[in-house]
Coordinates of N, CA and C in Angstrom, one line a residue:
X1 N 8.4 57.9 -23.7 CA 8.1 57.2 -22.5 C 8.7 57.9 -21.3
X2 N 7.8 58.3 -20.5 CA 8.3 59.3 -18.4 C 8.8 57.9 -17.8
X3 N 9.7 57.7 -17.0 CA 10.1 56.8 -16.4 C 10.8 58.2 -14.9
X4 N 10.4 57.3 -14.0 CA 11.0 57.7 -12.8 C 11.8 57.0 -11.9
X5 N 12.4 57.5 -10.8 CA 12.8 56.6 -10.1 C 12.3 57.3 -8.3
X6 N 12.3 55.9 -7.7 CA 11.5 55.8 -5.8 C 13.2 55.7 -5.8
X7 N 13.6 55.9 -4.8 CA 14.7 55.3 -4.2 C 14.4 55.5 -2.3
X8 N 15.0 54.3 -1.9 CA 14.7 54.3 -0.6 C 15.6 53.3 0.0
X9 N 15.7 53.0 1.5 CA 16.0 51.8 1.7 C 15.0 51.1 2.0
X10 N 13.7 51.2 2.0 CA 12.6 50.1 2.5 C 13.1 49.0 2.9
X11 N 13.6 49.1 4.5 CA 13.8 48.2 5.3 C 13.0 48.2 6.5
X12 N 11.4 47.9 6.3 CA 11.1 47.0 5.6 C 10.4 48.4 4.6
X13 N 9.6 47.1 3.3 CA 8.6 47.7 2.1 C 7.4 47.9 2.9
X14 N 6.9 49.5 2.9 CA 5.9 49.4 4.0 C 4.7 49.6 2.9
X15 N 3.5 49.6 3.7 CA 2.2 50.2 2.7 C 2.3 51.5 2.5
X16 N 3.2 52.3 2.8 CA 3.5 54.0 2.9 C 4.2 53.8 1.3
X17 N 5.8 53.0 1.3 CA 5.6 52.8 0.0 C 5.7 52.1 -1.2
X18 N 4.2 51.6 -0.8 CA 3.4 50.9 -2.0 C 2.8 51.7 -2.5
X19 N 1.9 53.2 -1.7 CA 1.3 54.0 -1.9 C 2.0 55.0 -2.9
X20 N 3.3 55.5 -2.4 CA 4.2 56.2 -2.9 C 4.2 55.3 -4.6
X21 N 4.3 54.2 -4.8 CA 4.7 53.6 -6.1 C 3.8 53.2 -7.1
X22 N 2.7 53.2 -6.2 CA 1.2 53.3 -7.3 C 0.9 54.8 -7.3
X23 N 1.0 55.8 -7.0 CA 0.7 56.7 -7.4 C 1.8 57.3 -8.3
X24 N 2.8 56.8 -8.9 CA 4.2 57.0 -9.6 C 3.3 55.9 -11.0
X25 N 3.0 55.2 -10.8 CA 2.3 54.2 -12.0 C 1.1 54.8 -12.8
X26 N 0.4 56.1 -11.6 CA -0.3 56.6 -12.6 C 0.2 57.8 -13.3
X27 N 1.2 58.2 -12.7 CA 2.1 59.2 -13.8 C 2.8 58.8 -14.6
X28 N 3.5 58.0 -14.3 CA 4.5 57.4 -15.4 C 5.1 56.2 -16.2
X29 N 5.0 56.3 -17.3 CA 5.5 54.8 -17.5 C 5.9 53.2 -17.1
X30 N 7.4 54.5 -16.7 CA 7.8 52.7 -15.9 C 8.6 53.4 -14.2
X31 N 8.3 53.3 -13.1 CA 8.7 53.4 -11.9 C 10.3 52.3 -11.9
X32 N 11.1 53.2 -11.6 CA 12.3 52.1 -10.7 C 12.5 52.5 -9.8
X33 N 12.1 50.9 -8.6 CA 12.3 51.4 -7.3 C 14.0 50.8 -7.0
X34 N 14.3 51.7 -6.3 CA 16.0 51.5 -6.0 C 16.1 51.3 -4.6
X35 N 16.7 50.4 -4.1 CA 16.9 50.1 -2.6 C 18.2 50.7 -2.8
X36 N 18.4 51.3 -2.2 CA 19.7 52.0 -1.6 C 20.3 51.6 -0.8
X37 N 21.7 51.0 -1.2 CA 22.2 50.2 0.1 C 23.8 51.3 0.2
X38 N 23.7 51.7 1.5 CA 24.3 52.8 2.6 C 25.2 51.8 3.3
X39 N 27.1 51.9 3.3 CA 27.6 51.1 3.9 C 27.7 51.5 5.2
X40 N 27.2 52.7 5.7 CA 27.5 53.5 7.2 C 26.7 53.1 8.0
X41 N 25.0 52.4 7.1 CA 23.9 51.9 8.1 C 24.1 50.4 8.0
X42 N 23.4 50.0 9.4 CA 23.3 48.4 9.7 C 21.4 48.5 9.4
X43 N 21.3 47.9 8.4 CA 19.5 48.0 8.1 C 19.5 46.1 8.7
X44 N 18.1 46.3 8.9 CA 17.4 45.2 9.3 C 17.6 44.1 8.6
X45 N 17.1 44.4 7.3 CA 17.1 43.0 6.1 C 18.3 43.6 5.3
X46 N 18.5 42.3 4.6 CA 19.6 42.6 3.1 C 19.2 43.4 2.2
X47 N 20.3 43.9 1.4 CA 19.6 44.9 0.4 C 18.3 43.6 -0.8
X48 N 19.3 42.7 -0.6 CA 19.3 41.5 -1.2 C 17.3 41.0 -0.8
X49 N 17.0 41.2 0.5 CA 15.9 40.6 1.0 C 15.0 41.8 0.9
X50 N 15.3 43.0 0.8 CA 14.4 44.1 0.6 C 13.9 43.8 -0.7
X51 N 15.1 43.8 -1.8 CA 14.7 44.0 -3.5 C 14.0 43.0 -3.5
X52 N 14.0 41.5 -3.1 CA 13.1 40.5 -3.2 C 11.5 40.5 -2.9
X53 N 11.3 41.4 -2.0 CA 9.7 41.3 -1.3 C 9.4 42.3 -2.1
X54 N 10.3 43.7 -2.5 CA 9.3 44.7 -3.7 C 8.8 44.1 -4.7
X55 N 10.2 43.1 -5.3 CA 9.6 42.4 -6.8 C 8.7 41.2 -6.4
X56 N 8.4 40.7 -5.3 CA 6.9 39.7 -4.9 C 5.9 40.9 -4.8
X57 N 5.7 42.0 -4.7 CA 4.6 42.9 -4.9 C 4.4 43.2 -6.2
X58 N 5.4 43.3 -7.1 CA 5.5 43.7 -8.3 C 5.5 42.9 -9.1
X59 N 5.5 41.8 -9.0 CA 5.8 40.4 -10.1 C 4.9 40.4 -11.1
X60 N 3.8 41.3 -11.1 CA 2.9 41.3 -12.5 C 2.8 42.9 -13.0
X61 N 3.6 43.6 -12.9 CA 3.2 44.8 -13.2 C 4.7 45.4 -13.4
X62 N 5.1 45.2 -15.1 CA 6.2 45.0 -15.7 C 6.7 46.7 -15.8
X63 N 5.8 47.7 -15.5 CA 5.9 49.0 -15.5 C 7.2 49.1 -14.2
X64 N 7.1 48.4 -13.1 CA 8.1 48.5 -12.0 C 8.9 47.8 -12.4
X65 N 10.2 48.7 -12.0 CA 11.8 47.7 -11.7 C 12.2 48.0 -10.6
X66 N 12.4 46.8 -10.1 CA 13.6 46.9 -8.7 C 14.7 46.9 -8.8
X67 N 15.4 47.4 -8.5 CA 17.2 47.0 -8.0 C 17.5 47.8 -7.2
X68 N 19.2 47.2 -6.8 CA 19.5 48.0 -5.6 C 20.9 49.1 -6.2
X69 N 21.3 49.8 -5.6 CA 22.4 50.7 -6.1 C 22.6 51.3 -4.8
X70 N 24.1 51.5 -4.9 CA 24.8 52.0 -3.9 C 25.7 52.9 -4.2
X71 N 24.8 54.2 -4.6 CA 25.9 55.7 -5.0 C 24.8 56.8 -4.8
X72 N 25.3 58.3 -5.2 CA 24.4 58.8 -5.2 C 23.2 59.0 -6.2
X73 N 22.0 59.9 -5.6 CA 20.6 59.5 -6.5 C 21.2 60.2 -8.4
X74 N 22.1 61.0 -8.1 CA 22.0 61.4 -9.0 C 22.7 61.0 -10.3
X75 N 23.5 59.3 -9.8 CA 24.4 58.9 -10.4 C 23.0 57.7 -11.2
X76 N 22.4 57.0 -10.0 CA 21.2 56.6 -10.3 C 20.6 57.3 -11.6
X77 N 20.0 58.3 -11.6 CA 19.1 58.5 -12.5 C 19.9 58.6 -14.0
X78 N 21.2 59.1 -13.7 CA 21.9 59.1 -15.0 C 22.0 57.7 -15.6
X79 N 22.0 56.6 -14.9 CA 22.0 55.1 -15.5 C 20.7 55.1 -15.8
X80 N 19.8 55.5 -15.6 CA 18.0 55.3 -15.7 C 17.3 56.1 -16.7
X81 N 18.5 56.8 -17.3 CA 18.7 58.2 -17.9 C 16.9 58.5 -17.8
X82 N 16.9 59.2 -16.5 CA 15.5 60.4 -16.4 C 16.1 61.4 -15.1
X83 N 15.7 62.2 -15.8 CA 15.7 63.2 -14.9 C 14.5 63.2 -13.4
X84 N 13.4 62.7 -13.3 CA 12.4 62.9 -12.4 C 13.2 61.6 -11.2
X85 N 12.8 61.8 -10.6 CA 13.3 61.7 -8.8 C 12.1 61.9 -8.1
X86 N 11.5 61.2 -7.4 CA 10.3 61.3 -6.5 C 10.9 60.4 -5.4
X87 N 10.2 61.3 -4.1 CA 10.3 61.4 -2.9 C 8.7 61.6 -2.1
X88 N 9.1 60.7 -1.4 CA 7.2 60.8 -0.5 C 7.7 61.6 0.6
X89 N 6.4 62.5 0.7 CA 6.7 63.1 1.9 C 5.3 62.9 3.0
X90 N 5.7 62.8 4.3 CA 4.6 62.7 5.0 C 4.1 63.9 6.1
X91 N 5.4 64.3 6.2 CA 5.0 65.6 7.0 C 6.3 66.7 6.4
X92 N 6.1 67.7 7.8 CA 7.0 69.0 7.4 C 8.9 68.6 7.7
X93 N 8.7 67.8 8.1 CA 10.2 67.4 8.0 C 10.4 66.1 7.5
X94 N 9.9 65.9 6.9 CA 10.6 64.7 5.7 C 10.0 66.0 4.4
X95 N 9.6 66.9 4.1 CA 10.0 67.8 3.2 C 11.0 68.5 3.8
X96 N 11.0 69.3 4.4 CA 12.6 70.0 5.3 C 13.6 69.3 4.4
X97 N 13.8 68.0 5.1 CA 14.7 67.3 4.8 C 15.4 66.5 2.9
X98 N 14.2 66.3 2.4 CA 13.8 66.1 1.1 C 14.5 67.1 0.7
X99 N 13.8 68.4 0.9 CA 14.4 69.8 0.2 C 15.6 69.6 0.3
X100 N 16.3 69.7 1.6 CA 18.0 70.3 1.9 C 18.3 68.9 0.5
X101 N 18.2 67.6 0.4 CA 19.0 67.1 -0.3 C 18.9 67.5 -2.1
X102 N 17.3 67.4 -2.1 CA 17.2 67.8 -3.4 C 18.1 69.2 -3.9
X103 N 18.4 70.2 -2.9 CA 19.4 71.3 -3.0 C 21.2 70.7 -3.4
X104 N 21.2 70.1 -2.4 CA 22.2 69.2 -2.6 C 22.9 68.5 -3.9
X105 N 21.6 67.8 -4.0 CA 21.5 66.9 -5.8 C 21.9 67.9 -7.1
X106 N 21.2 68.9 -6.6 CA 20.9 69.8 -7.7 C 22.5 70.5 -8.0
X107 N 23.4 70.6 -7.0 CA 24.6 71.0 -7.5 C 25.4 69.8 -7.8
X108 N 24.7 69.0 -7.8 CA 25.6 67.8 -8.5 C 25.1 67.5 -9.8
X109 N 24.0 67.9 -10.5 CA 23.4 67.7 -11.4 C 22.0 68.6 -11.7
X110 N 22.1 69.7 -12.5 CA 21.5 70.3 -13.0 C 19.9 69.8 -13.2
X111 N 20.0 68.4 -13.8 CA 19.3 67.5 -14.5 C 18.1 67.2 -13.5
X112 N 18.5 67.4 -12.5 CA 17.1 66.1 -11.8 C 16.0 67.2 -11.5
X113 N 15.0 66.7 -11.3 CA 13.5 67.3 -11.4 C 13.0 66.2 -10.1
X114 N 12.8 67.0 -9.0 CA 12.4 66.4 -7.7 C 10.6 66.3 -8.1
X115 N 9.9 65.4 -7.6 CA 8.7 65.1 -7.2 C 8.2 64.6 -5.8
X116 N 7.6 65.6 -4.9 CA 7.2 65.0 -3.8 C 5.7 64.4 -4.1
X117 N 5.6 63.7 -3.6 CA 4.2 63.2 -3.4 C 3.5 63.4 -2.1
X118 N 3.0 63.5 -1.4 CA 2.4 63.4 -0.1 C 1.6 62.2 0.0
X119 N 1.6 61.7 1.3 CA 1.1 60.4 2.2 C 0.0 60.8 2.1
X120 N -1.3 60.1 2.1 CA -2.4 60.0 2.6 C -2.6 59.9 3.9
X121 N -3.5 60.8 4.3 CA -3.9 61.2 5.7 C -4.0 59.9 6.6
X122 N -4.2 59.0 5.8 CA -4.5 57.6 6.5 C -3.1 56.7 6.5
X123 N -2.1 57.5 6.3 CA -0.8 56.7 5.8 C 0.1 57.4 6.8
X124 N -0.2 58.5 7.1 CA 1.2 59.2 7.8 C 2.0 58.9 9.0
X125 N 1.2 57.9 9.9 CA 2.3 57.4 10.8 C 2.9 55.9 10.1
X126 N 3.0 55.5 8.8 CA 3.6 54.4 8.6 C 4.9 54.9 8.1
X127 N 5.9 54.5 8.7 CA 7.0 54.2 8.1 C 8.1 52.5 8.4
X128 N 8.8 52.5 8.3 CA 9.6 51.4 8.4 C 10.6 51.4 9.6
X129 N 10.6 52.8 9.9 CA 11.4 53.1 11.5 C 10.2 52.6 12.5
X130 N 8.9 53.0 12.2 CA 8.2 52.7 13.3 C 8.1 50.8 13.1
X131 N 7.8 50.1 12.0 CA 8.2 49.0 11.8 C 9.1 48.3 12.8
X132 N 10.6 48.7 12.8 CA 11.7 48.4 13.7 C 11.0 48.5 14.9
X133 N 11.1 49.8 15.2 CA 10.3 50.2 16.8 C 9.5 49.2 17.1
X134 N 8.5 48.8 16.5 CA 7.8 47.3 16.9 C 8.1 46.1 16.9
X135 N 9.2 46.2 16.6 CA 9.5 44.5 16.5 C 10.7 45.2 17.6
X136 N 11.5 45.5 18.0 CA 12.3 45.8 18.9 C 11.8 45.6 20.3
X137 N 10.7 46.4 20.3 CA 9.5 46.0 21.7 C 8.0 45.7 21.4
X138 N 9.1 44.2 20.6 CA 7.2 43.0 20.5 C 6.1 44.0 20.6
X139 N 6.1 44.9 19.2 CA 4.6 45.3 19.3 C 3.8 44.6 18.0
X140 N 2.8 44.9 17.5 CA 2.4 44.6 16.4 C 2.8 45.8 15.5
X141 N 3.0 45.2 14.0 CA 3.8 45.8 13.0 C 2.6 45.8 11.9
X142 N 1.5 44.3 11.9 CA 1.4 43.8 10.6 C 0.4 44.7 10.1
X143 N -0.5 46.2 10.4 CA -0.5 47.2 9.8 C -0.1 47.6 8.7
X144 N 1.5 48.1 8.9 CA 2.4 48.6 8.3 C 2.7 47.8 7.1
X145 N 2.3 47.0 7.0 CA 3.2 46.0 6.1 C 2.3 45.1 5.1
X146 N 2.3 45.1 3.6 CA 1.3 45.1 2.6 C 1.4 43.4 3.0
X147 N 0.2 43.1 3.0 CA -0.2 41.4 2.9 C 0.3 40.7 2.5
X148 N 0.5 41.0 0.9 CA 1.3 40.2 -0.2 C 2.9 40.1 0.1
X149 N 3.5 40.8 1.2 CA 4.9 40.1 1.8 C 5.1 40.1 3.4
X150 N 3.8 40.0 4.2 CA 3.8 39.8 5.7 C 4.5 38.3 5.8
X151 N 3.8 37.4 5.4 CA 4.3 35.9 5.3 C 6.4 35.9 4.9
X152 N 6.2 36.5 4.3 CA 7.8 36.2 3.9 C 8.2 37.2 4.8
X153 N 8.1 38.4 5.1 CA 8.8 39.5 6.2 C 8.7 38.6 7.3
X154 N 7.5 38.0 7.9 CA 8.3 37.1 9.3 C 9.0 36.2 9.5
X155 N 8.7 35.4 7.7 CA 9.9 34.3 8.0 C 11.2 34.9 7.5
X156 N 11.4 36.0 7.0 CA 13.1 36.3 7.2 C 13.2 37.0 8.8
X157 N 12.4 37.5 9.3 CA 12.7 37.6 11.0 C 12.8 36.4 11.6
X158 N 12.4 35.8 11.4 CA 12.2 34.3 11.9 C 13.5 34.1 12.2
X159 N 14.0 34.0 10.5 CA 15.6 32.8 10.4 C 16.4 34.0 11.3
X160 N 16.1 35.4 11.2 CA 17.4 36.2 12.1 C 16.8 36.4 13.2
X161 N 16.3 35.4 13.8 CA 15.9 35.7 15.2 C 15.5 36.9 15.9
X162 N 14.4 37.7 15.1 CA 14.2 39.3 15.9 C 12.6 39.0 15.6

């Protein structure tokens, strides 16, 4: 059985990647998506309200697991015990950047096997920064953001007033 792991903060879970996590379903077994929770950033939602809205996208498709972990990816995959690590990329600097860490990873652990994926031509301006950007200056978001958790993403903006 191939098992991989997404790791991200998806603050918020955009359709960039949902895309990234269905195309990991047709390679692999079982997808674990990891919210990454970073104590140096202030993210929008809880790690707590991120893992929640992945597993309401995922609640029938027992191939994904969510959770959240807060270490490095490569301490991650050793509890997940797989070596593959996938990373979406959408342009030339989210690979730049991808690369320098997967260099990084790789002197921490021999083991890991990077996978980029690429965004669909029709996906590349979504991300979760631009997300924020919109709700910062009241623009429209709901694009970005898969149907099956638009309703719950505004009512947790709601209760934190943004």
């Amino acid at each position: 059985m191939k098992k991989c792991v997404f790791s991200g903060t998806f603050d918020p879970p955009t359709r960039g990647h949902i895309e990234i996590i269905d195309k990991c379903l047709k390679i692999f077994d079982e997808v674990v998506v990891a919210v990454m929770v970073n104590p140096d950033k202030a993210p929008l939602l809880t790690s707590e309200e991120r893992a929640s809205l992945l597993k309401k996208l995922y609640k029938a498709c027992p191939a994904v697991k969510v959770r959240t972990f807060g270490g490095a990816a490569v301490d991650l995959l050793a509890e997940e015990k797989t070596p593959f690590y996938v990373r979406g990329v959408r342009n030339t600097l989210d690979f730049e950047y991808e690369n320098a860490n997967h260099f990084a990873s790789k002197k921490l652990s021999d083991n890991i096997i990077t996978i980029y994926i690429p965004a669909e031509q029709d996906s590349l301006h979504i991300s979760s920064s631009a997300v924020r950007t919109s709700l910062k200056f009241k623009k429209d978001f709901k694009d970005y953001i898969p149907d099956e958790i638009l309703e719950d993403l505004i009512e947790i903006l709601e209760k934190k007033n943004v």
